Coordinates of C-alpha atoms and ligand atoms in Angstrom, one line a residue:
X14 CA 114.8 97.6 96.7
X15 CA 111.9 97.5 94.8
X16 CA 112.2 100.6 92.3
X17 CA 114.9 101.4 90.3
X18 CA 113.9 105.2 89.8
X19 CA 111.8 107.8 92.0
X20 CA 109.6 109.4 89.3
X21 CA 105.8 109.3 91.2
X22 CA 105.7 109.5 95.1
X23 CA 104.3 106.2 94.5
X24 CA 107.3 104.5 93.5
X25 CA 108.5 103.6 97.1
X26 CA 106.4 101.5 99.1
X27 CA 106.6 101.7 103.1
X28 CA 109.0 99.5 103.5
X29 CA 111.5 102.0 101.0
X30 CA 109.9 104.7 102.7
X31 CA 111.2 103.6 106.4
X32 CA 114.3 102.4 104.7
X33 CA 115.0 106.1 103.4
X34 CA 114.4 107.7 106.7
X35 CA 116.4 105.7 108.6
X36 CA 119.4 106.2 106.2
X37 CA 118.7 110.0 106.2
X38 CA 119.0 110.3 110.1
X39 CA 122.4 108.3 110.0
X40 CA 123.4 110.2 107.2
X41 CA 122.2 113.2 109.0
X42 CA 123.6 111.9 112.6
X43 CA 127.5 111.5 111.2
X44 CA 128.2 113.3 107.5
X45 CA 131.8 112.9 107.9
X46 CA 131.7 109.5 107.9
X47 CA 130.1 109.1 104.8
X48 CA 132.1 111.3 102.9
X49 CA 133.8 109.2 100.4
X50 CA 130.4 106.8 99.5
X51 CA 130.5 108.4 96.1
X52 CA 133.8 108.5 95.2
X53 CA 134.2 108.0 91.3
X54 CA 130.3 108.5 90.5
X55 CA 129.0 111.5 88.6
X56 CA 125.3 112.7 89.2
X57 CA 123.7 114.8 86.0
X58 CA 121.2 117.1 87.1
X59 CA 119.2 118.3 84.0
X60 CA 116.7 121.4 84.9
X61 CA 114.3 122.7 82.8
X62 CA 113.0 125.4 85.6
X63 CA 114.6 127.1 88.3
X64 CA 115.6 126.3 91.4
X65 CA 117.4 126.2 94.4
X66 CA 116.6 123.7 97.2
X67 CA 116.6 121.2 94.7
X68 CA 119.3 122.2 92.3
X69 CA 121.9 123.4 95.7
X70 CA 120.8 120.0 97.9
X71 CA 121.6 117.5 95.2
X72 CA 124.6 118.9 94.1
X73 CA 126.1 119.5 97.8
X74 CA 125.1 116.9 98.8
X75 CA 126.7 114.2 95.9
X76 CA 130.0 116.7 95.9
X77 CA 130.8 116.3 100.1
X78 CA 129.9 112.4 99.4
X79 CA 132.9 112.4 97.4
X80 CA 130.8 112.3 93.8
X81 CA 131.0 114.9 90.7
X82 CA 127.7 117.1 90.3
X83 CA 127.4 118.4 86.6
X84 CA 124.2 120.8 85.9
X85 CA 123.1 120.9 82.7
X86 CA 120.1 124.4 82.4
X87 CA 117.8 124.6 80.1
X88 CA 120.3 126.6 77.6
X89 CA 123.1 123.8 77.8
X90 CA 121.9 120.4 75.9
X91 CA 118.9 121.6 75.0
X92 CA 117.3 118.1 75.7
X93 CA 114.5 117.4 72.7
X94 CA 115.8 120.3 70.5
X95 CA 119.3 119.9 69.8
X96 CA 119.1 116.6 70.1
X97 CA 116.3 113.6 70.5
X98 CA 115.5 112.9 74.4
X99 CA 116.0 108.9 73.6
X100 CA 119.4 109.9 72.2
X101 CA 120.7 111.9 75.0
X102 CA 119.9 110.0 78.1
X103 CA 121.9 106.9 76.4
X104 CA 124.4 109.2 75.9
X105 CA 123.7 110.2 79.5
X106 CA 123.7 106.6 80.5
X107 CA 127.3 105.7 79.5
X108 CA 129.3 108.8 81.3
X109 CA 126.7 108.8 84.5
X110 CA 125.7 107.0 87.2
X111 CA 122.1 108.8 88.2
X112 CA 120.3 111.9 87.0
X113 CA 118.0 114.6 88.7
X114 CA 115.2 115.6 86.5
X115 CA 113.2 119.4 86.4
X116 CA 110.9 119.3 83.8
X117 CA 107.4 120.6 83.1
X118 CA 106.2 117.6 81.5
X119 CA 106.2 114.6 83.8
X120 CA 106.2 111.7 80.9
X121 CA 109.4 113.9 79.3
X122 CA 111.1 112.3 82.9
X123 CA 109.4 109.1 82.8
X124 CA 110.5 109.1 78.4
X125 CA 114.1 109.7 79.7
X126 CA 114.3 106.8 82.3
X127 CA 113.5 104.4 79.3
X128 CA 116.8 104.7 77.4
X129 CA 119.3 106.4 80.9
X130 CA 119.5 102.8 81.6
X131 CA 120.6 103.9 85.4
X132 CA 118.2 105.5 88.4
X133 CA 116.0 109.1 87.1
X134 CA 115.1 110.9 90.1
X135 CA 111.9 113.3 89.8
X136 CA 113.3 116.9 90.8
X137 CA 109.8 118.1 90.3
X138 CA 107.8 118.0 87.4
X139 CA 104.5 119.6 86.8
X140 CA 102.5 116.3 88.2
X141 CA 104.8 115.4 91.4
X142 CA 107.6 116.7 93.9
X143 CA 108.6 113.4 95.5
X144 CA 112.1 114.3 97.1
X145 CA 110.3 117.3 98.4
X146 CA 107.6 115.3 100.0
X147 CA 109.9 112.5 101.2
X148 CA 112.2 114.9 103.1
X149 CA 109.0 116.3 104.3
X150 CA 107.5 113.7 106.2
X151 CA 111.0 113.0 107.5
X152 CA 110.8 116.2 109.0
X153 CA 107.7 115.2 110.7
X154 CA 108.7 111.8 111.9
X155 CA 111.5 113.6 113.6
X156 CA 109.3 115.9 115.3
X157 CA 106.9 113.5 116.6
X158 CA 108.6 110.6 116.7
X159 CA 106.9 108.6 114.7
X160 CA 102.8 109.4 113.0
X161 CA 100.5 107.6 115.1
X162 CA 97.7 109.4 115.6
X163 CA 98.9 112.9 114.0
X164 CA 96.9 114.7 111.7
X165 CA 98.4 116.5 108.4
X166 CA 96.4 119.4 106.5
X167 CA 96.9 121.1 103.0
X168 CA 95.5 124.0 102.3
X169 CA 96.5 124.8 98.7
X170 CA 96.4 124.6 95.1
X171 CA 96.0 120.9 94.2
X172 CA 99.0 120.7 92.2
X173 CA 102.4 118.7 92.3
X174 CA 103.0 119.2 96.3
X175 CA 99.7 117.9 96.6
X176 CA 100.3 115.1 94.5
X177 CA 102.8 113.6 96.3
X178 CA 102.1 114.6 99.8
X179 CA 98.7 112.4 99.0
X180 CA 100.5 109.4 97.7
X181 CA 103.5 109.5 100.9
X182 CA 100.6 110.0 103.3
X183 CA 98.8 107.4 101.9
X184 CA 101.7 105.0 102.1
X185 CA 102.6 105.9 105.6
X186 CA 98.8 105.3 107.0
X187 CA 98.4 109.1 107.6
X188 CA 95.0 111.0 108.7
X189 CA 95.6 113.4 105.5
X190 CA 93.1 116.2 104.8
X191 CA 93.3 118.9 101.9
X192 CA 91.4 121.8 101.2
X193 CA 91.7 123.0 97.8
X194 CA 88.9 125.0 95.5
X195 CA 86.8 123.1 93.3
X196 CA 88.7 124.0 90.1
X197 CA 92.2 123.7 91.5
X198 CA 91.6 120.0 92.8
X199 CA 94.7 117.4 93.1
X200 CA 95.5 114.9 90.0
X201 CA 92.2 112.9 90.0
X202 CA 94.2 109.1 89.5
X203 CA 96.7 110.4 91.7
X204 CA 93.9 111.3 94.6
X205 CA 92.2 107.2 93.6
X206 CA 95.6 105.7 93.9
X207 CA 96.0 107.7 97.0
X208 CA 93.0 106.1 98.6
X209 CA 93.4 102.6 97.7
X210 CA 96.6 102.7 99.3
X211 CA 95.0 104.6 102.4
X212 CA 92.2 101.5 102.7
X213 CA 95.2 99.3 102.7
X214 CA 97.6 100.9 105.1
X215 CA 95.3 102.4 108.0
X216 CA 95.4 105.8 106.0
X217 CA 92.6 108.5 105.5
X218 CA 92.5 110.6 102.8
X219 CA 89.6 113.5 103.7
X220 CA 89.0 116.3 101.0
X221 CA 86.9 119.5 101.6
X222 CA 87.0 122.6 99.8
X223 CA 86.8 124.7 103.4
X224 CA 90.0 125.4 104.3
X225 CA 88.8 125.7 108.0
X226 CA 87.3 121.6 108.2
X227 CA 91.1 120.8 106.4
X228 CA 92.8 122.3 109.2
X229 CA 90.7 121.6 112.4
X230 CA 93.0 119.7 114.8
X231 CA 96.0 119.4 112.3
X232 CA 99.1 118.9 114.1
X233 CA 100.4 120.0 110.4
X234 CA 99.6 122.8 108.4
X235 CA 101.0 122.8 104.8
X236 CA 100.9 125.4 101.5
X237 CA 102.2 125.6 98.7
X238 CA 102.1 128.6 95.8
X239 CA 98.8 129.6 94.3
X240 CA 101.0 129.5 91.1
X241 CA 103.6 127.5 90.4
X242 CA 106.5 128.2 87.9
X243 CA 105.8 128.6 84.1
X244 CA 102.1 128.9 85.4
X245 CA 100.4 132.3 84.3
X246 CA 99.2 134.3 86.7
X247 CA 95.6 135.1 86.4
X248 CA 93.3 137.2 88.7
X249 CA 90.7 134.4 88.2
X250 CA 92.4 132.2 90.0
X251 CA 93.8 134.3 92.7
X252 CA 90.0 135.1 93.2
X253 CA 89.5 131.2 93.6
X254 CA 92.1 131.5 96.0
X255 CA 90.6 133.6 98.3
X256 CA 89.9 132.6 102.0
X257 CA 92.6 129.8 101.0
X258 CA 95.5 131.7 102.9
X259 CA 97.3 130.2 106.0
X260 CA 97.5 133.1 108.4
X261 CA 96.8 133.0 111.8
X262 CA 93.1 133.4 112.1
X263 CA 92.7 129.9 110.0
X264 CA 96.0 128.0 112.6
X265 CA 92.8 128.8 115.4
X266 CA 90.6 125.8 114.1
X267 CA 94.3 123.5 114.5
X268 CA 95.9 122.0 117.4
X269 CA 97.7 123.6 119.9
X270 CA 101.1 122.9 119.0
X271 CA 100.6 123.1 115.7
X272 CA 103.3 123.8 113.4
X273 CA 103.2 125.1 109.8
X274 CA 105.5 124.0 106.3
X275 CA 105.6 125.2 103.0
X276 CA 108.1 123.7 100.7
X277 CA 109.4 127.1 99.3
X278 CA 109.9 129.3 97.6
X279 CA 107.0 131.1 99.5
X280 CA 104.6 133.9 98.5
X281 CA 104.4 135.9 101.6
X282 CA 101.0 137.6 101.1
X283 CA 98.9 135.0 99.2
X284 CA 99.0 131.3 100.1
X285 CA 100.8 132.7 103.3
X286 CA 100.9 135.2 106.0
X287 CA 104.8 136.7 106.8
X288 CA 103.9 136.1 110.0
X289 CA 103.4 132.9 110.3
X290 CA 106.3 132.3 107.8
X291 CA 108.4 134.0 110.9
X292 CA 106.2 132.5 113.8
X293 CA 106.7 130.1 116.2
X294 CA 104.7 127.6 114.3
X295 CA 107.2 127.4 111.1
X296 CA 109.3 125.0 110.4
X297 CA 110.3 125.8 107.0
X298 CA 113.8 125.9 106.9
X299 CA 114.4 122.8 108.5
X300 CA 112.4 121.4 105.5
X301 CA 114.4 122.8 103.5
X302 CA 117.3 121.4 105.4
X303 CA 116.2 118.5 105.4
X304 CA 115.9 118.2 101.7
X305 CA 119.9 117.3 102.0
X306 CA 120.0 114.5 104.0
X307 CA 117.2 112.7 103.1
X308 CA 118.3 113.3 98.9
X309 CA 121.4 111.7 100.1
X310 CA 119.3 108.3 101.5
X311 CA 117.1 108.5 98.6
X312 CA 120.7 108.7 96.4
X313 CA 122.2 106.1 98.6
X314 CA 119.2 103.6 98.1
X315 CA 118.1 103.6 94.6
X316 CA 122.0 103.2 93.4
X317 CA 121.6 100.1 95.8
X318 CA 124.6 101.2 98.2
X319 CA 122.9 100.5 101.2
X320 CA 125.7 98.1 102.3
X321 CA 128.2 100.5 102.2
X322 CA 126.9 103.0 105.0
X323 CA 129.5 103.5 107.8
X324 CA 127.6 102.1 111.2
Ligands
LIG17 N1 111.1 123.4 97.3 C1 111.8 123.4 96.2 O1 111.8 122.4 95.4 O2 112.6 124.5 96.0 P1 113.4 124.9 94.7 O3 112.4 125.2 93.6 O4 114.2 126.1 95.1 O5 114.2 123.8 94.3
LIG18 N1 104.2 124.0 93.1 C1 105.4 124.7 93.1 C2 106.4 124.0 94.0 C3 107.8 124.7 94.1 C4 108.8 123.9 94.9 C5 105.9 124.8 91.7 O1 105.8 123.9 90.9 O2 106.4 125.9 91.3

């Protein structure tokens, strides 16, 4: 194990990235047997935003390990109000064993894994959805076996998603091409770091603002929200947005088989169409599903438990 925490995408190499998706399928493959791995370990899960893949996953998923969730909203310790951020996570530190961070602020997450002592997990910030992203392309692998030769679009704001899908493509030597407009581009040292990996694992990172060159011969298709939580809505971007929807005129210029994910909660209407939320294309909800088993790996492997999966 190389990283202690999973703040950036970027955190796990390859190697961690494999390692994860194999202990999701066996984790996935026989729940039962794993049910008592976190006997006598308490997860916090501090959110400063709503949610419910994120918030729901995590906490089923530690609880039918055997482990106690808590989940501590933004009206509960108030984290840098009450009380000083440095101050509560050693607090945190001495009565848990790992915490799942929501924030806006991504260094408020990276401030807070300086004093917990014990592995942060990123439960989205306003920079990067990792678990998100990681389940994700776990939900790829097990649709197509494996990624040689597939091709992944985003067609989307260039936002946290983004972020991370760049950096776990990257990592995983993935043909990855994004279509965003010019003013709602990914982070700009997350899209470098993103290609210097790509030159180093067989990855391509292509980036258009046509959502139509994005898309052409994708055997993936991904959105995400035009805007994001806590972000205002403003009919100047919305008209930026426009001719950025996936419906199914744009899924003409993909692949055949293609098939279509969106990490949720969707906008039916805007970034996408209800019908191809409910078409034959979506897979959607077995992201979401997906989001348990591999939190569970990701759980599993930063709190170095590896050893102590049932075979
Ligand atoms: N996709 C996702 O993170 O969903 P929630 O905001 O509901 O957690
Ligand atoms: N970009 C979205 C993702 C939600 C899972 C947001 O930050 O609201």
């Amino acid at each position: 194990m190389k990283t202690k925490h999973l703040i950036s995408a970027g955190d796990f190499e390859t190697d961690d990235l494999t390692a994860i998706f194999d202990i999701a399928a066996r984790i996935k493959e026989k729940p039962l047997a794993h049910s008592s791995m976190f006997s006598g370990k308490a997860m916090g899960l501090i959110f400063e935003k709503p949610s419910t893949r994120t918030w729901v996953s995590f906490e089923v998923g530690f609880s039918t390990m055997g482990g106690h969730a808590i989940y501590l909203g933004p009206s509960d310790i108030k984290l840098g109000v009450r009380e000083e951020l440095r101050d509560v996570a050693r607090v945190l530190g001495r009565y848990l064993d790992v915490i799942v961070m929501r924030t806006f602020s991504h260094k408020r997450i990276l401030d807070f894994a300086r004093y917990f002592g014990k592995p942060v997990v990123n439960g989205l910030s306003d920079l990067e959805h990792p678990c998100q992203v990681i389940g994700d392309f776990f939900t790829m692998r097990k649709l197509f076996g494996g990624f040689s030769g597939k091709r992944v679009a985003f067609v989307g704001d260039g936002n946290n998603v983004l972020n991370s899908l760049l950096l776990v493509a990257a990592r995983l030597g993935i043909r990855f091409a994004f279509a965003s407009p010019k003013r709602f581009m990914p982070n700009q040292q997350i899209l470098e770091r993103a290609r210097n990996i790509a030159s180093k694992t067989g990855g391509k990172i292509i980036m258009t603002n046509q959502p139509e060159k994005a898309v052409k011969g994708a055997d993936i298709v991904y959105t995400d929200v035009w805007f994001s939580m806590g972000e205002e809505v403003t009919a100047e971007k919305r008209a930026a947005f426009q001719g950025f929807q996936v419906n199914r005129v744009l899924l003409k210029q993909a692949a055949q088989n293609v098939r279509v994910m969106h990490c949720l909660p969707a906008h039916r209407g805007e970034e996408i169409t209800n019908e191809v939320v409910e078409g034959k294309e979506s897979i959607v909800f077995e992201q979401a599903e997906n989001r348990l088993h591999v939190q569970k790996a990701i759980l599993i492997y930063l709190m170095g438990m590896t050893n102590k999966l049932a075979s």
